[in-house]
Short mmCIF file of C-alpha atoms in Angstrom, two decimals:
data_model
loop_
_atom_site.label_atom_id
_atom_site.label_comp_id
_atom_site.label_asym_id
_atom_site.label_seq_id
_atom_site.Cartn_x
_atom_site.Cartn_y
_atom_site.Cartn_z
CA UNK O 1 -17.69 9.83 -18.21
CA UNK O 2 -14.19 10.57 -19.13
CA UNK O 3 -13.67 7.79 -21.73
CA UNK O 4 -15.52 6.13 -24.60
CA UNK O 5 -14.83 3.18 -26.89
CA UNK O 6 -13.43 3.85 -30.51
CA UNK O 7 -15.64 1.89 -32.93
CA UNK O 8 -12.66 0.56 -35.03
CA UNK O 9 -10.64 -2.41 -33.69
CA UNK O 10 -7.09 -2.48 -34.50
CA UNK O 11 -4.84 -5.35 -35.09
CA UNK O 12 -1.32 -5.57 -33.73
CA UNK O 13 1.57 -8.09 -33.66
CA UNK O 14 2.56 -9.19 -29.97
CA UNK O 15 5.87 -7.04 -30.79
CA UNK O 16 3.69 -3.87 -31.45
CA UNK O 17 1.46 -4.79 -28.28
CA UNK O 18 4.53 -5.10 -26.23
CA UNK O 19 5.69 -1.71 -27.20
CA UNK O 20 2.54 0.08 -26.01
CA UNK O 21 3.66 1.58 -22.39
CA UNK O 22 2.34 -0.09 -19.36
CA UNK O 23 -0.48 1.64 -17.26
CA UNK O 24 0.90 3.65 -14.57
CA UNK O 25 -1.05 1.52 -12.13
CA UNK O 26 0.19 -1.89 -13.53
CA UNK O 27 0.86 -4.17 -10.80
CA UNK O 28 3.91 -6.72 -10.34
CA UNK O 29 3.57 -8.39 -13.70
CA UNK O 30 6.42 -10.96 -12.92
CA UNK O 31 4.58 -12.28 -10.01
CA UNK O 32 1.19 -12.69 -11.68
CA UNK O 33 2.86 -14.37 -14.65
CA UNK O 34 4.51 -16.71 -12.24
CA UNK O 35 1.08 -17.67 -11.17
CA UNK O 36 -0.62 -17.65 -14.47
CA UNK O 37 -0.40 -21.35 -15.30
CA UNK O 38 -3.30 -20.79 -17.91
CA UNK O 39 -0.76 -18.57 -20.01
CA UNK O 40 1.71 -21.37 -20.67
CA UNK O 41 -0.28 -22.02 -23.98
CA UNK O 42 -2.11 -19.73 -26.34
CA UNK O 43 -5.89 -19.78 -26.22
CA UNK O 44 -8.30 -17.86 -28.55
CA UNK O 45 -9.85 -15.94 -25.58
CA UNK O 46 -6.30 -14.38 -24.96
CA UNK O 47 -6.38 -12.47 -28.18
CA UNK O 48 -8.46 -9.35 -27.31
CA UNK O 49 -6.77 -6.65 -25.41
CA UNK O 50 -7.45 -3.06 -24.60
CA UNK O 51 -5.85 0.02 -25.11
CA UNK O 52 -6.29 3.56 -23.86
CA UNK O 53 -4.81 6.85 -24.94
CA UNK O 54 -5.39 10.65 -24.18
CA UNK O 55 -4.08 13.73 -25.93
CA UNK O 56 -2.08 16.25 -23.81
CA UNK O 57 -2.38 20.15 -23.94
CA UNK O 58 0.27 20.09 -26.55
CA UNK O 59 -1.43 17.85 -29.01
CA UNK O 60 0.51 14.75 -28.16
CA UNK O 61 -0.97 11.52 -27.86
CA UNK O 62 0.02 8.93 -25.37
CA UNK O 63 -1.16 5.12 -25.43
CA UNK O 64 -1.24 2.93 -22.61
CA UNK O 65 -2.25 -0.79 -21.92
CA UNK O 66 -5.40 -1.25 -20.11
CA UNK O 67 -5.24 -4.97 -19.80
CA UNK O 68 -2.95 -7.73 -21.20
CA UNK O 69 0.48 -6.83 -19.57
CA UNK O 70 0.86 -10.59 -18.24
CA UNK O 71 -0.06 -11.83 -21.56
CA UNK O 72 2.62 -9.45 -23.28
CA UNK O 73 5.07 -10.53 -20.87
CA UNK O 74 4.26 -14.24 -21.32
CA UNK O 75 4.59 -13.97 -24.90
CA UNK O 76 7.88 -12.15 -24.93
CA UNK O 77 9.48 -14.58 -22.65
CA UNK O 78 7.95 -17.59 -25.07
CA UNK O 79 7.43 -16.37 -28.58
CA UNK O 80 6.59 -19.95 -29.54
CA UNK O 81 3.36 -19.80 -27.70
CA UNK O 82 2.54 -15.96 -29.03
CA UNK O 83 -0.40 -15.37 -31.28
CA UNK O 84 0.39 -14.04 -34.88
CA UNK O 85 -1.63 -10.80 -33.96
CA UNK O 86 -3.97 -9.48 -31.22
CA UNK O 87 -7.23 -7.58 -31.80
CA UNK O 88 -7.05 -4.30 -29.99
CA UNK O 89 -9.98 -2.32 -28.57
CA UNK O 90 -9.02 1.38 -28.31
CA UNK O 91 -10.50 3.73 -25.77
CA UNK O 92 -10.12 7.59 -26.12
CA UNK O 93 -9.69 9.01 -22.69
CA UNK O 94 -10.04 12.68 -21.59
CA UNK O 95 -7.14 12.54 -19.10
CA UNK O 96 -4.42 10.24 -17.74
CA UNK O 97 -6.60 9.76 -14.77
CA UNK O 98 -9.15 8.29 -16.92
CA UNK O 99 -6.74 6.09 -18.16
CA UNK O 100 -5.96 4.80 -14.60
CA UNK O 101 -9.79 4.42 -14.07
CA UNK O 102 -10.38 2.34 -16.88
CA UNK O 103 -7.22 0.15 -15.89
CA UNK O 104 -8.96 -0.63 -12.53
CA UNK O 105 -12.17 -1.40 -14.44
CA UNK O 106 -10.55 -4.18 -16.66
CA UNK O 107 -8.18 -5.56 -14.22
CA UNK O 108 -10.76 -5.86 -11.34
CA UNK O 109 -12.95 -7.88 -13.75
CA UNK O 110 -10.12 -10.11 -15.38
CA UNK O 111 -7.42 -10.52 -12.91
CA UNK O 112 -9.21 -9.95 -9.72
CA UNK O 113 -6.84 -7.34 -8.33
CA UNK O 114 -6.43 -7.57 -4.64
CA UNK O 115 -4.96 -5.51 -2.05
CA UNK O 116 -1.49 -6.78 -2.57
CA UNK O 117 -1.71 -5.76 -6.46
CA UNK O 118 -2.82 -2.47 -5.61
CA UNK O 119 -0.08 -1.67 -3.32
CA UNK O 120 2.31 -2.82 -5.91
CA UNK O 121 0.58 -0.38 -8.60
CA UNK O 122 0.49 2.56 -6.31
CA UNK O 123 4.16 2.13 -5.63
CA UNK O 124 4.67 2.03 -9.22
CA UNK O 125 2.50 4.92 -9.99
CA UNK O 126 3.97 7.41 -7.45
CA UNK O 127 7.48 6.16 -8.03
CA UNK O 128 7.93 4.75 -4.44
CA UNK O 129 10.80 2.00 -4.17
CA UNK O 130 11.27 0.63 -0.88
CA UNK O 131 14.17 -1.85 0.33
CA UNK O 132 12.84 -3.24 3.59
CA UNK O 133 11.30 -6.66 3.79
CA UNK O 134 8.12 -4.97 5.37
CA UNK O 135 7.45 -2.86 2.53
CA UNK O 136 8.61 -4.94 -0.31
CA UNK O 137 6.15 -7.50 0.93
CA UNK O 138 3.19 -5.34 -0.16
CA UNK O 139 1.19 -6.55 2.80
CA UNK O 140 0.63 -3.37 4.28
CA UNK O 141 -3.01 -2.24 3.17
CA UNK O 142 -4.71 -3.25 6.50
CA UNK O 143 -2.05 -1.04 8.40
CA UNK O 144 -2.62 1.88 6.03
CA UNK O 145 -6.58 1.47 6.41
CA UNK O 146 -6.49 1.15 10.06
CA UNK O 147 -4.18 4.32 10.96
CA UNK O 148 -6.31 6.23 8.74
CA UNK O 149 -9.34 5.30 10.29
CA UNK O 150 -8.01 5.92 13.69
CA UNK O 151 -7.23 9.29 12.76
CA UNK O 152 -9.95 10.32 10.43
CA UNK O 153 -12.76 7.57 10.18
CA UNK O 154 -13.58 6.77 6.66
CA UNK O 155 -13.86 10.12 5.07
CA UNK O 156 -12.38 10.08 1.76
CA UNK O 157 -11.14 6.61 1.32
CA UNK O 158 -14.21 4.49 0.36
CA UNK O 159 -15.57 5.01 -3.01
CA UNK O 160 -18.65 3.06 -3.83
CA UNK O 161 -17.75 0.63 -1.07
CA UNK O 162 -14.31 -0.07 -2.06
CA UNK O 163 -11.29 1.24 -0.23
CA UNK O 164 -9.11 3.54 -2.17
CA UNK O 165 -5.60 1.74 -1.65
CA UNK O 166 -3.70 4.19 -4.31
CA UNK O 167 -4.93 7.21 -2.34
CA UNK O 168 -3.98 5.55 0.99
CA UNK O 169 -0.30 4.57 -0.43
CA UNK O 170 0.08 8.31 -1.39
CA UNK O 171 -1.17 9.71 1.83
CA UNK O 172 1.17 7.60 3.89
CA UNK O 173 4.33 8.04 1.48
CA UNK O 174 6.28 10.45 3.98
CA UNK O 175 5.87 7.90 6.75
CA UNK O 176 6.56 4.60 4.60
CA UNK O 177 9.67 6.27 3.54
CA UNK O 178 10.77 6.93 7.16
CA UNK O 179 9.67 3.54 8.01
CA UNK O 180 11.90 1.92 5.27
CA UNK O 181 14.94 3.96 6.10
CA UNK O 182 15.66 1.77 9.12
CA UNK O 183 14.99 -1.49 7.17
CA UNK O 184 12.02 -2.95 9.35
CA UNK O 185 11.62 -6.81 9.57
CA UNK O 186 8.47 -8.58 9.18
CA UNK O 187 8.87 -10.51 12.64
CA UNK O 188 8.88 -7.16 14.48
CA UNK O 189 6.63 -5.16 12.33
CA UNK O 190 3.20 -7.26 12.07
CA UNK O 191 0.36 -5.13 11.04
CA UNK O 192 -0.46 -3.61 14.79
CA UNK O 193 3.15 -2.58 15.28
CA UNK O 194 3.44 -1.18 11.90
CA UNK O 195 0.05 0.71 12.37
CA UNK O 196 1.67 2.20 15.58
CA UNK O 197 4.79 3.16 13.93
CA UNK O 198 2.96 4.92 11.07
CA UNK O 199 0.95 6.85 13.70
CA UNK O 200 4.09 8.04 15.41
CA UNK O 201 5.97 9.01 12.48
CA UNK O 202 2.64 11.05 11.29
CA UNK O 203 2.79 12.98 14.83
CA UNK O 204 6.50 13.13 15.29
CA UNK O 205 8.20 12.72 11.92
CA UNK O 206 11.94 11.49 11.59
CA UNK O 207 12.01 11.75 15.64
CA UNK O 208 10.35 8.63 15.89
CA UNK O 209 13.13 6.72 14.33
CA UNK O 210 15.13 6.16 17.46
CA UNK O 211 12.46 4.08 19.07
CA UNK O 212 11.48 2.03 16.29
CA UNK O 213 14.85 1.44 15.21
CA UNK O 214 15.72 -0.02 18.53
CA UNK O 215 12.49 -2.07 18.54
CA UNK O 216 13.53 -3.55 15.15
CA UNK O 217 17.18 -4.46 16.30
CA UNK O 218 15.97 -5.66 19.62
CA UNK O 219 18.12 -2.97 21.47
CA UNK O 220 16.07 -2.72 24.62
CA UNK O 221 17.96 -2.29 27.69
CA UNK O 222 17.36 -4.11 31.00
CA UNK O 223 19.12 -3.98 34.41
CA UNK O 224 19.19 -3.21 38.30
CA UNK O 225 15.48 -4.54 38.28
CA UNK O 226 14.67 -1.69 35.60
CA UNK O 227 14.13 -1.69 31.69
CA UNK O 228 13.82 1.08 29.20
CA UNK O 229 10.65 1.45 27.19
CA UNK O 230 11.92 -0.61 24.12
CA UNK O 231 12.31 -3.83 26.37
CA UNK O 232 9.13 -3.16 28.12
CA UNK O 233 7.05 -2.95 24.92
CA UNK O 234 8.47 -6.32 24.11
CA UNK O 235 7.82 -7.60 27.48
CA UNK O 236 4.46 -6.30 27.79
CA UNK O 237 3.27 -7.77 24.59
CA UNK O 238 4.80 -11.21 25.60
CA UNK O 239 3.42 -11.20 29.13
CA UNK O 240 -0.11 -10.17 28.04
CA UNK O 241 0.24 -12.66 25.01
CA UNK O 242 -0.65 -9.96 22.66
CA UNK O 243 -0.24 -12.02 19.29
CA UNK O 244 -0.11 -9.27 16.60
CA UNK O 245 -1.97 -10.03 13.50
CA UNK O 246 -0.13 -10.85 10.24
CA UNK O 247 -3.25 -10.37 8.06
CA UNK O 248 -6.19 -8.28 7.76
CA UNK O 249 -8.60 -10.83 9.36
CA UNK O 250 -8.82 -10.47 13.01
CA UNK O 251 -11.53 -10.41 15.81
CA UNK O 252 -12.06 -7.53 18.11
CA UNK O 253 -10.43 -8.40 21.06
CA UNK O 254 -7.12 -9.31 22.49
CA UNK O 255 -4.36 -9.23 20.03
CA UNK O 256 -6.10 -7.16 17.56
CA UNK O 257 -4.61 -4.03 15.93
CA UNK O 258 -6.19 -1.49 18.21
CA UNK O 259 -4.84 -3.30 21.22
CA UNK O 260 -1.52 -3.22 19.96
CA UNK O 261 -1.53 0.26 19.13
CA UNK O 262 -3.07 1.10 22.67
CA UNK O 263 0.34 -0.50 24.02
CA UNK O 264 2.98 0.74 21.34
CA UNK O 265 1.83 4.38 21.69
CA UNK O 266 2.36 5.17 25.54
CA UNK O 267 5.77 2.79 25.34
CA UNK O 268 6.77 5.33 22.62
CA UNK O 269 5.71 8.51 24.63
CA UNK O 270 7.59 7.30 27.90
CA UNK O 271 10.68 6.32 25.53
CA UNK O 272 10.83 9.98 24.54
CA UNK O 273 10.60 11.26 28.08
CA UNK O 274 13.40 8.93 29.10
CA UNK O 275 11.29 6.86 31.45
CA UNK O 276 12.20 3.47 32.71
CA UNK O 277 9.95 0.85 34.51
CA UNK O 278 10.54 -1.72 37.06
CA UNK O 279 10.86 -5.20 35.54
CA UNK O 280 8.09 -6.67 37.23
CA UNK O 281 4.10 -6.61 37.30
CA UNK O 282 2.31 -4.71 34.84
CA UNK O 283 5.16 -2.69 33.64
CA UNK O 284 2.94 0.34 32.29
CA UNK O 285 -0.74 0.77 31.54
CA UNK O 286 -1.99 0.77 27.93
CA UNK O 287 -3.93 3.69 26.61
CA UNK O 288 -7.65 3.89 27.41
CA UNK O 289 -9.77 4.71 24.44
CA UNK O 290 -10.24 8.36 25.67
CA UNK O 291 -6.48 8.46 26.03
CA UNK O 292 -6.13 7.18 22.35
CA UNK O 293 -8.65 9.29 21.04
CA UNK O 294 -6.82 12.77 22.56
CA UNK O 295 -3.47 11.42 21.20
CA UNK O 296 -4.93 11.00 17.88
CA UNK O 297 -6.58 14.29 18.32
CA UNK O 298 -3.18 15.96 18.88
CA UNK O 299 -1.54 14.14 16.22
CA UNK O 300 -3.97 15.55 13.36
CA UNK O 301 -3.35 19.04 14.65
CA UNK O 302 0.41 18.77 14.43
CA UNK O 303 0.38 16.94 10.76
CA UNK O 304 3.38 18.71 9.00
CA UNK O 305 2.08 17.29 5.61
CA UNK O 306 -1.72 18.44 6.18
CA UNK O 307 -2.18 20.71 3.07
CA UNK O 308 -0.63 18.05 0.99
CA UNK O 309 -2.49 15.23 2.25
CA UNK O 310 -5.78 16.96 1.89
CA UNK O 311 -5.36 17.26 -1.70
CA UNK O 312 -5.06 13.58 -2.00
CA UNK O 313 -7.74 12.58 0.52
CA UNK O 314 -9.83 15.70 1.49
CA UNK O 315 -10.90 15.28 5.10
CA UNK O 316 -12.40 18.63 6.03
#
């Protein structure tokens, strides 16, 4: 184990506690404070906090909060409810990674950190800043998990029955940055479409931007009884009543993530070939499971970031 509790408990003022750096994986503190009605007045149970530290190769000590981030912000904004001091349990950690692990231990038990919190923490840890409403909403974990599992199964992302969202965000960072560049909207990029976008950017890189930008801006074309594949994708999902899901809970059947992906991928491939379809009937066929698996297998072969990704989530 890379950490241990130091026997002597420390005493700090709220101001001194505020100066302790936030954990690298700290989530959206402002959002949690807004919801934390219990922090509107001080309770004795809030006095105990935890701090971790490690010493780098040069002998410099680095301190980090393990919990108490939201309390610290509440006391800073409302000094009248702050206690005169806090009690600090101090943990010696071997490395910065142990500091992050301890953060999860404390925050899971005390703040019930969910997938949105983990995505926010991952953005912070890896220095990812996005402008689009889709990625700023933080509601992307289902797409990240599904796209990864479609490519690799569950290798490397499940630890003790728990999905490692931090690793997934870092794994998909190249695709997330490309997706953010065209400012996708939530109405156009629900989970199924976002999953398909991740997969096409994974396989084709920046080349996929044209199709998804056109989809985002509703730039599909139709005329003379024909339509391009951007419009065909829109019509296909409407004709077959494919209601893309907006959350991770869905039943396997019509409208699931997999079904949406099986429609998006052939639309993208036909678009890249300049194909158009007649504006009637079935428009085009979705991928079968066999076709989907072949497409995914080729995507893994062509992954331009394979070496870097394997250092994050070992696959082989």
